[in-house]
Tab-separated table of C-alpha atoms and ligand atoms in Angstrom:
chain	number	residue	atom	x	y	z
X	308	MET	CA	0.405	0.101	0.544
X	309	GLY	CA	0.774	3.374	-0.543
X	310	GLY	CA	2.192	6.140	2.740
X	311	ILE	CA	0.008	8.190	4.194
X	312	MET	CA	-1.449	10.616	2.286
X	313	GLN	CA	-0.389	14.453	2.357
X	314	ASP	CA	-2.312	16.486	5.170
X	315	ASP	CA	-2.340	12.626	7.111
X	316	VAL	CA	-5.596	12.166	5.212
X	317	LEU	CA	-5.872	8.510	5.473
X	318	LEU	CA	-9.439	8.288	3.620
X	319	ARG	CA	-10.546	10.930	0.950
X	320	VAL	CA	-13.970	9.850	-0.200
X	321	ARG	CA	-15.411	12.127	-3.258
X	322	GLY	CA	-18.679	12.441	-4.318
X	323	LEU	CA	-20.130	8.993	-3.705
X	324	THR	CA	-22.945	7.568	-5.056
X	325	LYS	CA	-25.169	4.396	-5.186
X	326	CYS	CA	-28.487	3.394	-6.922
X	327	TYR	CA	-29.719	-0.188	-6.186
X	328	GLN	CA	-30.455	-1.285	-9.610
X	329	GLY	CA	-31.182	1.975	-11.377
X	330	ASP	CA	-33.230	2.256	-7.872
X	331	GLU	CA	-33.427	6.236	-7.568
X	332	LYS	CA	-29.713	7.193	-5.273
X	333	ARG	CA	-29.962	5.648	-1.513
X	334	LEU	CA	-26.797	7.629	-1.065
X	335	ASP	CA	-25.654	10.872	-3.527
X	336	ASP	CA	-22.547	12.407	-3.712
X	337	VAL	CA	-21.390	11.926	-0.009
X	338	SER	CA	-17.972	13.400	0.548
X	339	LEU	CA	-15.000	13.130	3.172
X	340	ASP	CA	-11.629	12.858	4.818
X	341	VAL	CA	-10.792	11.367	7.522
X	342	ARG	CA	-7.156	11.244	9.526
X	343	LYS	CA	-5.331	8.395	11.232
X	344	GLY	CA	-7.090	8.257	14.239
X	345	GLU	CA	-9.799	10.227	13.814
X	346	LEU	CA	-12.911	9.242	15.347
X	347	VAL	CA	-15.972	10.507	12.675
X	348	SER	CA	-20.231	9.066	13.312
X	349	VAL	CA	-22.980	8.542	10.198
X	350	ILE	CA	-25.897	10.020	12.092
X	351	GLY	CA	-28.905	9.937	10.073
X	352	PRO	CA	-32.364	8.910	10.836
X	353	SER	CA	-33.082	4.810	9.275
X	354	GLY	CA	-32.882	4.544	5.225
X	355	ALA	CA	-30.524	8.087	5.147
X	356	GLY	CA	-27.634	5.943	3.684
X	357	LYS	CA	-25.068	5.215	6.638
X	358	SER	CA	-24.727	1.535	6.274
X	359	THR	CA	-24.331	2.286	2.576
X	360	PHE	CA	-22.232	4.856	2.832
X	361	LEU	CA	-20.230	2.880	5.004
X	362	HIS	CA	-20.056	-0.327	2.988
X	363	SER	CA	-19.763	1.382	0.381
X	364	ILE	CA	-16.166	2.416	0.736
X	365	ASN	CA	-14.538	-0.550	0.583
X	366	ARG	CA	-17.048	-2.119	-1.715
X	367	LEU	CA	-19.222	-4.611	0.758
X	368	ILE	CA	-21.716	-2.559	-1.691
X	369	GLU	CA	-19.790	-1.337	-5.337
X	370	PRO	CA	-20.816	2.004	-5.023
X	371	THR	CA	-22.755	3.674	-8.763
X	372	GLU	CA	-20.334	6.604	-8.916
X	373	GLY	CA	-17.720	8.564	-6.749
X	374	SER	CA	-14.086	7.511	-5.887
X	375	VAL	CA	-12.598	6.247	-2.544
X	376	VAL	CA	-9.305	7.127	-1.640
X	377	PHE	CA	-8.003	5.251	0.916
X	378	ASP	CA	-4.045	5.247	1.661
X	379	GLY	CA	-3.048	6.630	-1.487
X	380	ARG	CA	-4.792	4.173	-3.838
X	381	GLU	CA	-8.841	4.772	-5.225
X	382	VAL	CA	-10.067	1.691	-3.798
X	383	THR	CA	-12.894	1.603	-6.554
X	384	GLU	CA	-10.421	0.327	-9.450
X	385	LEU	CA	-8.619	-1.909	-7.319
X	386	SER	CA	-8.713	-5.605	-9.301
X	387	ARG	CA	-9.915	-7.874	-6.803
X	388	GLY	CA	-7.022	-9.223	-5.062
X	389	ASP	CA	-5.506	-5.486	-4.391
X	390	LEU	CA	-9.555	-4.714	-3.284
X	391	ARG	CA	-8.507	-8.132	-0.586
X	392	ALA	CA	-5.025	-6.705	0.328
X	393	CYS	CA	-6.624	-2.656	0.203
X	394	ARG	CA	-9.489	-4.764	3.459
X	395	ARG	CA	-6.906	-6.343	5.227
X	396	ARG	CA	-6.428	-3.052	6.480
X	397	ILE	CA	-9.989	-1.879	6.494
X	398	SER	CA	-11.449	-4.337	9.153
X	399	MET	CA	-15.283	-4.099	10.141
X	400	ILE	CA	-17.900	-4.026	13.454
X	401	PHE	CA	-21.220	-4.640	12.912
X	402	GLN	CA	-24.546	-4.888	14.874
X	403	HIS	CA	-24.829	-8.239	15.372
X	404	TYR	CA	-20.863	-8.976	15.347
X	405	ASN	CA	-21.032	-11.615	12.759
X	406	LEU	CA	-18.951	-13.799	15.688
X	407	VAL	CA	-19.136	-18.429	14.930
X	408	HIS	CA	-21.488	-18.707	17.970
X	409	ARG	CA	-19.941	-22.036	18.104
X	410	LEU	CA	-16.226	-20.981	19.091
X	411	THR	CA	-14.303	-19.547	21.791
X	412	ALA	CA	-13.391	-15.492	22.094
X	413	ILE	CA	-9.481	-16.621	20.992
X	414	GLU	CA	-10.887	-18.292	17.849
X	415	ASN	CA	-12.920	-15.915	16.494
X	416	VAL	CA	-10.222	-12.821	16.936
X	417	LEU	CA	-7.416	-15.422	15.032
X	418	HIS	CA	-10.254	-15.169	12.454
X	419	GLY	CA	-9.439	-11.286	12.239
X	420	ARG	CA	-6.000	-12.981	10.672
X	421	LEU	CA	-7.679	-14.748	7.516
X	422	GLY	CA	-6.807	-12.071	5.364
X	423	TYR	CA	-3.515	-12.084	6.121
X	424	LYS	CA	-3.203	-16.462	5.055
X	425	SER	CA	-3.642	-18.809	2.654
X	426	THR	CA	-6.779	-20.201	1.807
X	427	ILE	CA	-5.752	-23.589	3.132
X	428	ALA	CA	-3.595	-22.564	6.379
X	429	GLY	CA	-7.317	-20.270	6.946
X	430	ALA	CA	-9.052	-23.307	6.560
X	431	LEU	CA	-7.001	-25.536	9.376
X	432	GLY	CA	-6.907	-22.886	11.171
X	433	LEU	CA	-2.862	-22.946	11.353
X	434	TYR	CA	-1.488	-20.449	13.365
X	435	SER	CA	1.413	-19.078	14.223
X	436	GLU	CA	2.189	-18.417	18.086
X	437	GLU	CA	2.385	-14.747	17.310
X	438	GLU	CA	-0.901	-14.483	15.814
X	439	LYS	CA	-2.209	-16.141	19.652
X	440	ARG	CA	-0.046	-14.147	20.928
X	441	ARG	CA	-1.522	-10.885	19.216
X	442	ALA	CA	-4.841	-12.111	19.704
X	443	PHE	CA	-4.631	-12.582	23.404
X	444	GLU	CA	-3.841	-9.456	23.498
X	445	ALA	CA	-6.529	-7.752	21.800
X	446	LEU	CA	-9.327	-8.798	23.832
X	447	GLU	CA	-6.869	-7.650	26.790
X	448	GLN	CA	-6.927	-4.645	25.100
X	449	VAL	CA	-10.893	-4.630	25.121
X	450	GLY	CA	-11.321	-6.114	28.696
X	451	MET	CA	-12.060	-9.619	27.738
X	452	ALA	CA	-9.053	-12.162	28.197
X	453	ASP	CA	-10.544	-14.326	31.111
X	454	PHE	CA	-13.319	-14.978	28.799
X	455	ALA	CA	-10.935	-15.869	25.881
X	456	TYR	CA	-11.507	-19.843	25.647
X	457	LYS	CA	-15.663	-18.776	26.093
X	458	ARG	CA	-17.757	-19.691	23.639
X	459	VAL	CA	-19.170	-16.526	22.134
X	460	ASP	CA	-22.659	-17.298	22.363
X	461	ARG	CA	-21.963	-17.966	26.050
X	462	LEU	CA	-21.471	-13.769	26.382
X	463	SER	CA	-23.864	-10.728	26.521
X	464	GLY	CA	-23.987	-7.862	23.895
X	465	GLY	CA	-21.171	-6.488	25.119
X	466	GLN	CA	-19.204	-9.099	25.221
X	467	MET	CA	-19.864	-10.353	21.930
X	468	GLN	CA	-18.987	-6.979	20.509
X	469	ARG	CA	-15.866	-6.259	22.657
X	470	VAL	CA	-15.125	-9.740	20.966
X	471	GLY	CA	-15.219	-7.797	17.290
X	472	ILE	CA	-13.572	-5.117	18.090
X	473	ALA	CA	-10.934	-7.902	19.186
X	474	ARG	CA	-10.791	-9.211	15.798
X	475	ALA	CA	-11.274	-5.801	13.565
X	476	LEU	CA	-7.324	-5.201	16.034
X	477	VAL	CA	-5.480	-7.589	14.965
X	478	GLN	CA	-6.338	-6.712	11.207
X	479	ASP	CA	-3.506	-4.210	11.836
X	480	PRO	CA	-6.722	-1.997	10.747
X	481	LEU	CA	-5.448	1.170	9.472
X	482	LEU	CA	-9.537	1.882	9.398
X	483	MET	CA	-11.994	0.789	11.485
X	484	LEU	CA	-16.057	0.836	9.752
X	485	CYS	CA	-18.413	0.250	12.450
X	486	ASP	CA	-21.554	-0.691	11.068
X	487	GLU	CA	-24.325	0.053	13.520
X	488	PRO	CA	-21.776	-1.236	16.642
X	489	ILE	CA	-24.339	-0.756	19.794
X	490	ALA	CA	-27.332	-0.492	17.884
X	491	SER	CA	-28.330	-3.979	20.107
X	492	LEU	CA	-26.672	-2.995	23.228
X	493	ASP	CA	-27.719	-1.373	27.131
X	494	PRO	CA	-26.426	2.222	27.764
X	495	LYS	CA	-23.017	0.645	30.139
X	496	SER	CA	-22.676	-1.865	27.412
X	497	SER	CA	-22.793	0.984	24.661
X	498	ARG	CA	-20.311	3.479	26.454
X	499	THR	CA	-17.532	0.386	27.334
X	500	VAL	CA	-17.684	-0.085	23.275
X	501	MET	CA	-17.244	3.731	22.164
X	502	GLU	CA	-14.661	4.122	24.384
X	503	ARG	CA	-13.131	1.503	23.596
X	504	LEU	CA	-14.099	2.938	19.707
X	505	ARG	CA	-12.035	5.876	21.219
X	506	TRP	CA	-8.717	4.245	23.040
X	507	ALA	CA	-8.154	3.123	19.146
X	508	ALA	CA	-8.424	5.817	17.580
X	509	ASP	CA	-6.431	8.023	20.426
X	510	ASP	CA	-4.014	5.533	21.179
X	511	LEU	CA	-3.471	2.983	18.069
X	512	GLY	CA	-3.933	5.472	15.682
X	513	ILE	CA	-6.712	3.747	14.046
X	514	ALA	CA	-9.065	5.983	11.774
X	515	CYS	CA	-12.743	4.929	12.761
X	516	VAL	CA	-15.931	5.482	11.272
X	517	VAL	CA	-18.505	4.601	12.889
X	518	SER	CA	-22.230	4.831	12.715
X	519	LEU	CA	-24.895	5.717	14.785
X	520	HIS	CA	-28.643	6.545	16.056
X	521	GLN	CA	-27.205	7.059	19.310
X	522	ILE	CA	-27.154	10.901	18.883
X	523	ASP	CA	-25.960	11.639	22.666
X	524	PHE	CA	-22.959	8.740	22.099
X	525	ALA	CA	-22.243	10.005	18.406
X	526	LEU	CA	-21.838	13.793	20.973
X	527	GLU	CA	-19.891	12.413	23.174
X	528	PHE	CA	-17.454	10.538	21.317
X	529	SER	CA	-16.804	11.785	18.035
X	530	ASP	CA	-14.300	14.279	16.873
X	531	ARG	CA	-16.731	14.731	13.471
X	532	ILE	CA	-20.481	14.387	12.611
X	533	ILE	CA	-21.737	13.769	9.356
X	534	GLY	CA	-25.503	13.659	9.169
X	535	LEU	CA	-27.084	12.116	6.578
X	536	SER	CA	-30.274	12.603	5.501
X	537	LYS	CA	-31.986	10.330	2.309
X	538	GLY	CA	-28.552	10.279	0.864
X	539	ARG	CA	-27.087	13.212	0.863
X	540	LYS	CA	-25.151	14.778	3.557
X	541	VAL	CA	-26.675	18.231	5.384
X	542	PHE	CA	-24.156	18.187	8.393
X	543	GLU	CA	-20.539	18.089	8.836
X	544	GLY	CA	-18.766	19.645	11.920
X	545	ALA	CA	-17.911	19.766	15.142
X	546	PRO	CA	-20.228	18.011	18.659
X	547	ALA	CA	-20.315	21.570	18.811
X	548	ASP	CA	-21.347	22.436	16.424
X	549	LEU	CA	-24.356	20.264	16.169
X	550	THR	CA	-26.949	22.626	17.162
X	551	ASP	CA	-30.958	21.256	17.250
X	552	GLU	CA	-31.187	23.348	13.366
X	553	ALA	CA	-28.539	21.124	12.376
X	554	ALA	CA	-30.136	18.103	13.304
X	555	ARG	CA	-33.838	19.357	12.756
X	556	GLU	CA	-31.962	18.794	9.857
X	557	ILE	CA	-31.377	15.253	9.792
X	558	TYR	CA	-34.326	14.479	10.940
X	559	GLY	CA	-36.600	16.355	10.087
X	560	ASP	CA	-39.911	16.079	12.737
X	561	ILE	CA	-38.922	13.164	14.030
X	562	GLU	CA	-38.670	12.312	17.673
X	563	ILE	CA	-35.197	10.951	18.703
X	564	GLU	CA	-33.571	10.142	21.732
X	565	GLY	CA	-30.949	12.325	23.063
X	566	LEU	CA	-31.094	15.520	21.101
X	567	PRO	CA	-27.907	17.573	22.016
X	568	SER	CA	-28.679	20.127	25.203
X	569	GLU	CA	-26.879	23.226	25.595
X	570	ALA	CA	-25.109	21.135	28.090
X	571	GLN	CA	-24.508	17.913	26.669
X	572	ARG	CA	-23.077	20.510	23.907
X	573	LEU	CA	-20.225	21.630	26.631
X	574	ARG	CA	-19.713	18.184	27.127
X	575	ALA	CA	-18.943	16.810	23.660
X	576	ALA	CA	-17.034	19.912	23.251
X	577	THR	CA	-14.673	18.980	26.455
X	578	ARG	CA	-14.615	15.596	26.200
X	579	ILE	CA	-12.852	13.732	28.593
X	580	ALA	CA	-10.632	10.820	27.931
X	581	PRO	CA	-12.151	7.050	29.082
X	582	ALA	CA	-10.706	5.361	31.830
X	583	PRO	CA	-9.265	2.439	29.846
X	584	VAL	CA	-11.099	-1.113	31.439
X	585	SER	CA	-10.239	-4.015	32.986
X	586	SER	CA	-10.464	-7.368	31.922
X	587	SER	CA	-13.147	-8.256	35.240
X	588	ALA	CA	-15.858	-10.587	34.610
X	589	GLU	CA	-17.829	-7.684	34.113
X	590	VAL	CA	-21.076	-8.464	32.277
X	591	ALA	CA	-21.106	-5.093	30.254
R	1200	ATP	N1	-30.153	-4.585	-1.684
R	1200	ATP	C1	-30.303	-3.557	-1.614
R	1200	ATP	N2	-31.649	-3.185	-3.103
R	1200	ATP	C2	-31.998	-2.222	-2.884
R	1200	ATP	N3	-32.629	-1.088	-1.640
R	1200	ATP	C3	-31.581	-0.759	-0.540
R	1200	ATP	C4	-31.035	-2.168	-0.628
R	1200	ATP	N4	-30.154	-1.586	0.847
R	1200	ATP	C5	-30.681	-0.582	1.387
R	1200	ATP	N5	-30.959	-0.023	0.378
R	1200	ATP	C6	-32.689	1.523	0.913
R	1200	ATP	O1	-31.358	2.440	0.546
R	1200	ATP	C7	-31.765	3.123	1.542
R	1200	ATP	C8	-30.420	3.736	2.696
R	1200	ATP	O2	-30.550	2.440	2.738
R	1200	ATP	P1	-28.817	1.734	4.383
R	1200	ATP	O3	-29.336	0.330	5.384
R	1200	ATP	O4	-27.907	2.094	3.862
R	1200	ATP	O5	-29.514	3.180	5.690
R	1200	ATP	P2	-29.139	3.239	7.119
R	1200	ATP	O6	-29.536	4.807	7.181
R	1200	ATP	O7	-28.459	2.416	7.622
R	1200	ATP	O8	-30.705	2.861	7.762
R	1200	ATP	P3	-30.960	1.918	9.232
R	1200	ATP	O9	-30.381	2.800	10.581
R	1200	ATP	O10	-32.358	1.757	9.277
R	1200	ATP	O11	-29.623	0.740	9.330
R	1200	ATP	C9	-33.067	2.707	2.066
R	1200	ATP	O12	-33.937	3.318	1.761
R	1200	ATP	C10	-32.673	1.545	1.650
R	1200	ATP	O13	-34.088	0.763	1.433
């Protein structure tokens, strides 16, 4: 892969547009720059195009038009092989975790290394000692080391999502695309997950693009927020810039939880770094 682009922009999206089977534009001319270590939230009502946007960045959905330059390379023009190599450095976190339920936490985390292995080594589950050490370290980093050998179907949603983050981390990503990572979680688990993403951005320098329904978490944890409405970007700014008027432009008349109050805006503007999590048997 090429080096980091000038001015530290890791991801440069221009005019990204998606029409599903000739239908109307569900993503319409969206542009965004993301720097190393930045956490950018994507907010908007249901159907606004948040998932379409995230998935178009690494071509899980093929965009109809537009440009995505990641780490100096035009993603939309990559061949299959080059796209596979590129996706190693872009990990994904999903709302429903996408873990293999009958496997342990550590086995799921090791799956994050599959993009680096031959198909046969991956199929046989052949991982080096270094990969196993790294997987364990990643579980420690999300406070889940005590659960390394537990089947993930015995874990709570918050714990599963932390395993999902550990799996994303062992990919050694430059960018993490997080599609509604806390939509299925209670507020306490949501906070733990958002704190880990914030930590990954701050301490590991990983850029994170996170779609969220919970505007209060977006305000608290983001460096920048973009608001989508009917596929178009109608807001981009710091959390402190998300006025009631801007929120109305994004959400229309929809009643949403956690609309920014003056106090929240202030809190977002003076964000305090999260404390490290412990690996204790917390149920979050
Ligand atoms: N495979 C598809 N074929 C046709 N239309 C689709 C497809 N996937 C999504 N859409 C449409 O594109 C629009 C944007 O959907 P998308 O899932 O990106 O929105 P979203 O903001 O992520 O919504 P939510 O918050 O509910 O997940 C919606 O109108 C949706 O119905």
